[in-house]
Amino acid sequence: KQNHALVGAVPGSLVQHEFAHDSRARAIEFSRLKHEDRQLESAAELQQHLAAKQHLVRMRPRRTAGSDDATDASNLEAGRLSTSPSRPVTWLNIDGLADVELLKEIGAQFGLHPLALEDVVNVGQLAKSEAYDNNLFIILRMPHVTDQFETEQVSLFLLDGLVITFQEFNGDCLNPVRERLVKSMGRIRS
């Protein structure tokens, strides 16, 4: 296994990193009134979960030639309405990047750009953010201090009512956020 796609490979090719950890998917759905947290064991189980939660497949329309500011304003308004406190938000968290088929499945389900997914598996990226038609893509470096200082790549996709995070390893600085969601502490669930 290698760290990057072969020279001459199609841009956006996903290649498993030599030291990638096994992938584990977790779906957290929350709103002001409820919280559900589920470990997903396979790409097939993820697909079943997504099919049961059809509200996830609600990407914003892409801007097309001839669209105008009024169209964009109505889409923005629809986006504002769609994030009401009663409508659930879903957070898909994937720890470990070994299962590139799982990443491809998630990318296909939500229309994630292939180059962004390639950045997810090619760990060692610098922190950045990029806006795509239906999402905002962010890469962050999460510091770890053990016997030496290291960083882990955390990749986030923000869509309408959906957050997708990809992390190199299990266990991270996002656990306090998950705890606040479970306990409904503060305004986090609304």
mmCIF file with all atom_site columns, N, CA and C in Angstrom, residues 33-67:
data_model
loop_
_atom_site.group_PDB
_atom_site.id
_atom_site.type_symbol
_atom_site.label_atom_id
_atom_site.label_alt_id
_atom_site.label_comp_id
_atom_site.label_asym_id
_atom_site.label_entity_id
_atom_site.label_seq_id
_atom_site.pdbx_PDB_ins_code
_atom_site.Cartn_x
_atom_site.Cartn_y
_atom_site.Cartn_z
_atom_site.occupancy
_atom_site.B_iso_or_equiv
_atom_site.pdbx_formal_charge
_atom_site.auth_seq_id
_atom_site.auth_comp_id
_atom_site.auth_asym_id
_atom_site.auth_atom_id
_atom_site.pdbx_PDB_model_num
ATOM 1   N N  . LEU A 1 33 ? -35.249 18.232 20.873  1.00 0.00 ? 33 LEU A N  1
ATOM 2   C CA . LEU A 1 33 ? -36.060 17.293 21.643  1.00 0.00 ? 33 LEU A CA 1
ATOM 3   C C  . LEU A 1 33 ? -35.512 15.880 21.725  1.00 0.00 ? 33 LEU A C  1
ATOM 4   N N  . LYS A 1 34 ? -34.529 15.520 20.894  1.00 0.00 ? 34 LYS A N  1
ATOM 5   C CA . LYS A 1 34 ? -34.087 14.129 20.914  1.00 0.00 ? 34 LYS A CA 1
ATOM 6   C C  . LYS A 1 34 ? -32.603 14.010 20.617  1.00 0.00 ? 34 LYS A C  1
ATOM 7   N N  . HIS A 1 35 ? -32.084 12.835 20.951  1.00 0.00 ? 35 HIS A N  1
ATOM 8   C CA . HIS A 1 35 ? -30.690 12.498 20.675  1.00 0.00 ? 35 HIS A CA 1
ATOM 9   C C  . HIS A 1 35 ? -30.612 11.005 20.401  1.00 0.00 ? 35 HIS A C  1
ATOM 10  N N  . GLU A 1 36 ? -29.972 10.635 19.307  1.00 0.00 ? 36 GLU A N  1
ATOM 11  C CA . GLU A 1 36 ? -29.784 9.223  18.951  1.00 0.00 ? 36 GLU A CA 1
ATOM 12  C C  . GLU A 1 36 ? -28.336 9.053  18.519  1.00 0.00 ? 36 GLU A C  1
ATOM 13  N N  . ASP A 1 37 ? -27.677 8.019  19.022  1.00 0.00 ? 37 ASP A N  1
ATOM 14  C CA . ASP A 1 37 ? -26.268 7.757  18.715  1.00 0.00 ? 37 ASP A CA 1
ATOM 15  C C  . ASP A 1 37 ? -26.147 6.292  18.351  1.00 0.00 ? 37 ASP A C  1
ATOM 16  N N  . ARG A 1 38 ? -25.619 6.008  17.167  1.00 0.00 ? 38 ARG A N  1
ATOM 17  C CA . ARG A 1 38 ? -25.580 4.628  16.696  1.00 0.00 ? 38 ARG A CA 1
ATOM 18  C C  . ARG A 1 38 ? -24.250 4.336  16.015  1.00 0.00 ? 38 ARG A C  1
ATOM 19  N N  . GLN A 1 39 ? -23.622 3.232  16.413  1.00 0.00 ? 39 GLN A N  1
ATOM 20  C CA . GLN A 1 39 ? -22.409 2.740  15.758  1.00 0.00 ? 39 GLN A CA 1
ATOM 21  C C  . GLN A 1 39 ? -22.843 1.966  14.519  1.00 0.00 ? 39 GLN A C  1
ATOM 22  N N  . LEU A 1 40 ? -22.227 2.244  13.372  1.00 0.00 ? 40 LEU A N  1
ATOM 23  C CA . LEU A 1 40 ? -22.556 1.565  12.118  1.00 0.00 ? 40 LEU A CA 1
ATOM 24  C C  . LEU A 1 40 ? -21.386 0.667  11.745  1.00 0.00 ? 40 LEU A C  1
ATOM 25  N N  . GLU A 1 41 ? -21.666 -0.603 11.509  1.00 0.00 ? 41 GLU A N  1
ATOM 26  C CA . GLU A 1 41 ? -20.598 -1.592 11.356  1.00 0.00 ? 41 GLU A CA 1
ATOM 27  C C  . GLU A 1 41 ? -20.089 -1.776 9.937   1.00 0.00 ? 41 GLU A C  1
ATOM 28  N N  . SER A 1 42 ? -20.811 -1.280 8.920   1.00 0.00 ? 42 SER A N  1
ATOM 29  C CA . SER A 1 42 ? -20.380 -1.510 7.542   1.00 0.00 ? 42 SER A CA 1
ATOM 30  C C  . SER A 1 42 ? -20.965 -0.439 6.635   1.00 0.00 ? 42 SER A C  1
ATOM 31  N N  . ALA A 1 43 ? -20.459 -0.405 5.402   1.00 0.00 ? 43 ALA A N  1
ATOM 32  C CA . ALA A 1 43 ? -21.006 0.522  4.408   1.00 0.00 ? 43 ALA A CA 1
ATOM 33  C C  . ALA A 1 43 ? -22.473 0.184  4.140   1.00 0.00 ? 43 ALA A C  1
ATOM 34  N N  . ALA A 1 44 ? -22.813 -1.116 4.143   1.00 0.00 ? 44 ALA A N  1
ATOM 35  C CA . ALA A 1 44 ? -24.203 -1.534 3.920   1.00 0.00 ? 44 ALA A CA 1
ATOM 36  C C  . ALA A 1 44 ? -25.104 -1.033 5.045   1.00 0.00 ? 44 ALA A C  1
ATOM 37  N N  . GLU A 1 45 ? -24.636 -1.135 6.283   1.00 0.00 ? 45 GLU A N  1
ATOM 38  C CA . GLU A 1 45 ? -25.433 -0.646 7.416   1.00 0.00 ? 45 GLU A CA 1
ATOM 39  C C  . GLU A 1 45 ? -25.572 0.874  7.362   1.00 0.00 ? 45 GLU A C  1
ATOM 40  N N  . LEU A 1 46 ? -24.517 1.554  6.933   1.00 0.00 ? 46 LEU A N  1
ATOM 41  C CA . LEU A 1 46 ? -24.594 2.997  6.753   1.00 0.00 ? 46 LEU A CA 1
ATOM 42  C C  . LEU A 1 46 ? -25.651 3.325  5.711   1.00 0.00 ? 46 LEU A C  1
ATOM 43  N N  . GLN A 1 47 ? -25.647 2.610  4.597   1.00 0.00 ? 47 GLN A N  1
ATOM 44  C CA . GLN A 1 47 ? -26.623 2.851  3.533   1.00 0.00 ? 47 GLN A CA 1
ATOM 45  C C  . GLN A 1 47 ? -28.041 2.631  4.049   1.00 0.00 ? 47 GLN A C  1
ATOM 46  N N  . GLN A 1 48 ? -28.266 1.572  4.834   1.00 0.00 ? 48 GLN A N  1
ATOM 47  C CA . GLN A 1 48 ? -29.589 1.315  5.413   1.00 0.00 ? 48 GLN A CA 1
ATOM 48  C C  . GLN A 1 48 ? -29.986 2.451  6.346   1.00 0.00 ? 48 GLN A C  1
ATOM 49  N N  . HIS A 1 49 ? -29.042 2.913  7.146   1.00 0.00 ? 49 HIS A N  1
ATOM 50  C CA . HIS A 1 49 ? -29.325 4.009  8.074   1.00 0.00 ? 49 HIS A CA 1
ATOM 51  C C  . HIS A 1 49 ? -29.710 5.270  7.306   1.00 0.00 ? 49 HIS A C  1
ATOM 52  N N  . LEU A 1 50 ? -28.969 5.568  6.245   1.00 0.00 ? 50 LEU A N  1
ATOM 53  C CA . LEU A 1 50 ? -29.257 6.763  5.455   1.00 0.00 ? 50 LEU A CA 1
ATOM 54  C C  . LEU A 1 50 ? -30.609 6.660  4.765   1.00 0.00 ? 50 LEU A C  1
ATOM 55  N N  . ALA A 1 51 ? -30.951 5.468  4.282   1.00 0.00 ? 51 ALA A N  1
ATOM 56  C CA . ALA A 1 51 ? -32.245 5.274  3.630   1.00 0.00 ? 51 ALA A CA 1
ATOM 57  C C  . ALA A 1 51 ? -33.382 5.498  4.628   1.00 0.00 ? 51 ALA A C  1
ATOM 58  N N  . ALA A 1 52 ? -33.171 5.085  5.871   1.00 0.00 ? 52 ALA A N  1
ATOM 59  C CA . ALA A 1 52 ? -34.189 5.274  6.908   1.00 0.00 ? 52 ALA A CA 1
ATOM 60  C C  . ALA A 1 52 ? -34.295 6.738  7.317   1.00 0.00 ? 52 ALA A C  1
ATOM 61  N N  . LYS A 1 53 ? -33.235 7.478  7.106   1.00 0.00 ? 53 LYS A N  1
ATOM 62  C CA . LYS A 1 53 ? -33.205 8.893  7.471   1.00 0.00 ? 53 LYS A CA 1
ATOM 63  C C  . LYS A 1 53 ? -33.210 9.725  6.198   1.00 0.00 ? 53 LYS A C  1
ATOM 64  N N  . GLN A 1 54 ? -34.267 9.633  5.413   1.00 0.00 ? 54 GLN A N  1
ATOM 65  C CA . GLN A 1 54 ? -34.300 10.254 4.098   1.00 0.00 ? 54 GLN A CA 1
ATOM 66  C C  . GLN A 1 54 ? -34.121 11.765 4.140   1.00 0.00 ? 54 GLN A C  1
ATOM 67  N N  . HIS A 1 55 ? -34.334 12.383 5.278   1.00 0.00 ? 55 HIS A N  1
ATOM 68  C CA . HIS A 1 55 ? -34.143 13.827 5.368   1.00 0.00 ? 55 HIS A CA 1
ATOM 69  C C  . HIS A 1 55 ? -32.692 14.224 5.105   1.00 0.00 ? 55 HIS A C  1
ATOM 70  N N  . LEU A 1 56 ? -31.766 13.258 5.177   1.00 0.00 ? 56 LEU A N  1
ATOM 71  C CA . LEU A 1 56 ? -30.362 13.570 4.913   1.00 0.00 ? 56 LEU A CA 1
ATOM 72  C C  . LEU A 1 56 ? -30.110 13.886 3.449   1.00 0.00 ? 56 LEU A C  1
ATOM 73  N N  . VAL A 1 57 ? -30.861 13.271 2.557   1.00 0.00 ? 57 VAL A N  1
ATOM 74  C CA . VAL A 1 57 ? -30.609 13.450 1.133   1.00 0.00 ? 57 VAL A CA 1
ATOM 75  C C  . VAL A 1 57 ? -31.376 14.681 0.675   1.00 0.00 ? 57 VAL A C  1
ATOM 76  N N  . ARG A 1 58 ? -30.903 15.834 1.089   1.00 0.00 ? 58 ARG A N  1
ATOM 77  C CA . ARG A 1 58 ? -31.573 17.092 0.789   1.00 0.00 ? 58 ARG A CA 1
ATOM 78  C C  . ARG A 1 58 ? -30.542 18.163 0.468   1.00 0.00 ? 58 ARG A C  1
ATOM 79  N N  . MET A 1 59 ? -29.683 17.823 -0.434  1.00 0.00 ? 59 MET A N  1
ATOM 80  C CA . MET A 1 59 ? -28.644 18.779 -0.793  1.00 0.00 ? 59 MET A CA 1
ATOM 81  C C  . MET A 1 59 ? -29.284 19.995 -1.435  1.00 0.00 ? 59 MET A C  1
ATOM 82  N N  . ARG A 1 60 ? -28.684 21.143 -1.235  1.00 0.00 ? 60 ARG A N  1
ATOM 83  C CA . ARG A 1 60 ? -29.176 22.366 -1.862  1.00 0.00 ? 60 ARG A CA 1
ATOM 84  C C  . ARG A 1 60 ? -28.980 22.289 -3.364  1.00 0.00 ? 60 ARG A C  1
ATOM 85  N N  . PRO A 1 61 ? -29.874 22.908 -4.113  1.00 0.00 ? 61 PRO A N  1
ATOM 86  C CA . PRO A 1 61 ? -29.702 22.894 -5.557  1.00 0.00 ? 61 PRO A CA 1
ATOM 87  C C  . PRO A 1 61 ? -28.416 23.621 -5.943  1.00 0.00 ? 61 PRO A C  1
ATOM 88  N N  . ARG A 1 62 ? -27.775 23.099 -6.967  1.00 0.00 ? 62 ARG A N  1
ATOM 89  C CA . ARG A 1 62 ? -26.566 23.749 -7.459  1.00 0.00 ? 62 ARG A CA 1
ATOM 90  C C  . ARG A 1 62 ? -26.950 24.993 -8.222  1.00 0.00 ? 62 ARG A C  1
ATOM 91  N N  . ARG A 1 63 ? -26.097 25.988 -8.173  1.00 0.00 ? 63 ARG A N  1
ATOM 92  C CA . ARG A 1 63 ? -26.342 27.201 -8.940  1.00 0.00 ? 63 ARG A CA 1
ATOM 93  C C  . ARG A 1 63 ? -26.068 26.897 -10.396 1.00 0.00 ? 63 ARG A C  1
ATOM 94  N N  . THR A 1 64 ? -27.028 27.203 -11.235 1.00 0.00 ? 64 THR A N  1
ATOM 95  C CA . THR A 1 64 ? -26.892 26.923 -12.650 1.00 0.00 ? 64 THR A CA 1
ATOM 96  C C  . THR A 1 64 ? -26.782 28.217 -13.425 1.00 0.00 ? 64 THR A C  1
ATOM 97  N N  . ALA A 1 65 ? -26.335 28.106 -14.658 1.00 0.00 ? 65 ALA A N  1
ATOM 98  C CA . ALA A 1 65 ? -26.269 29.286 -15.509 1.00 0.00 ? 65 ALA A CA 1
ATOM 99  C C  . ALA A 1 65 ? -27.668 29.867 -15.609 1.00 0.00 ? 65 ALA A C  1
ATOM 100 N N  . GLY A 1 66 ? -27.778 31.169 -15.465 1.00 0.00 ? 66 GLY A N  1
ATOM 101 C CA . GLY A 1 66 ? -29.073 31.817 -15.535 1.00 0.00 ? 66 GLY A CA 1
ATOM 102 C C  . GLY A 1 66 ? -29.739 31.996 -14.184 1.00 0.00 ? 66 GLY A C  1
ATOM 103 N N  . SER A 1 67 ? -29.193 31.388 -13.104 1.00 0.00 ? 67 SER A N  1
ATOM 104 C CA . SER A 1 67 ? -29.796 31.628 -11.791 1.00 0.00 ? 67 SER A CA 1
ATOM 105 C C  . SER A 1 67 ? -29.433 33.042 -11.372 1.00 0.00 ? 67 SER A C  1
#
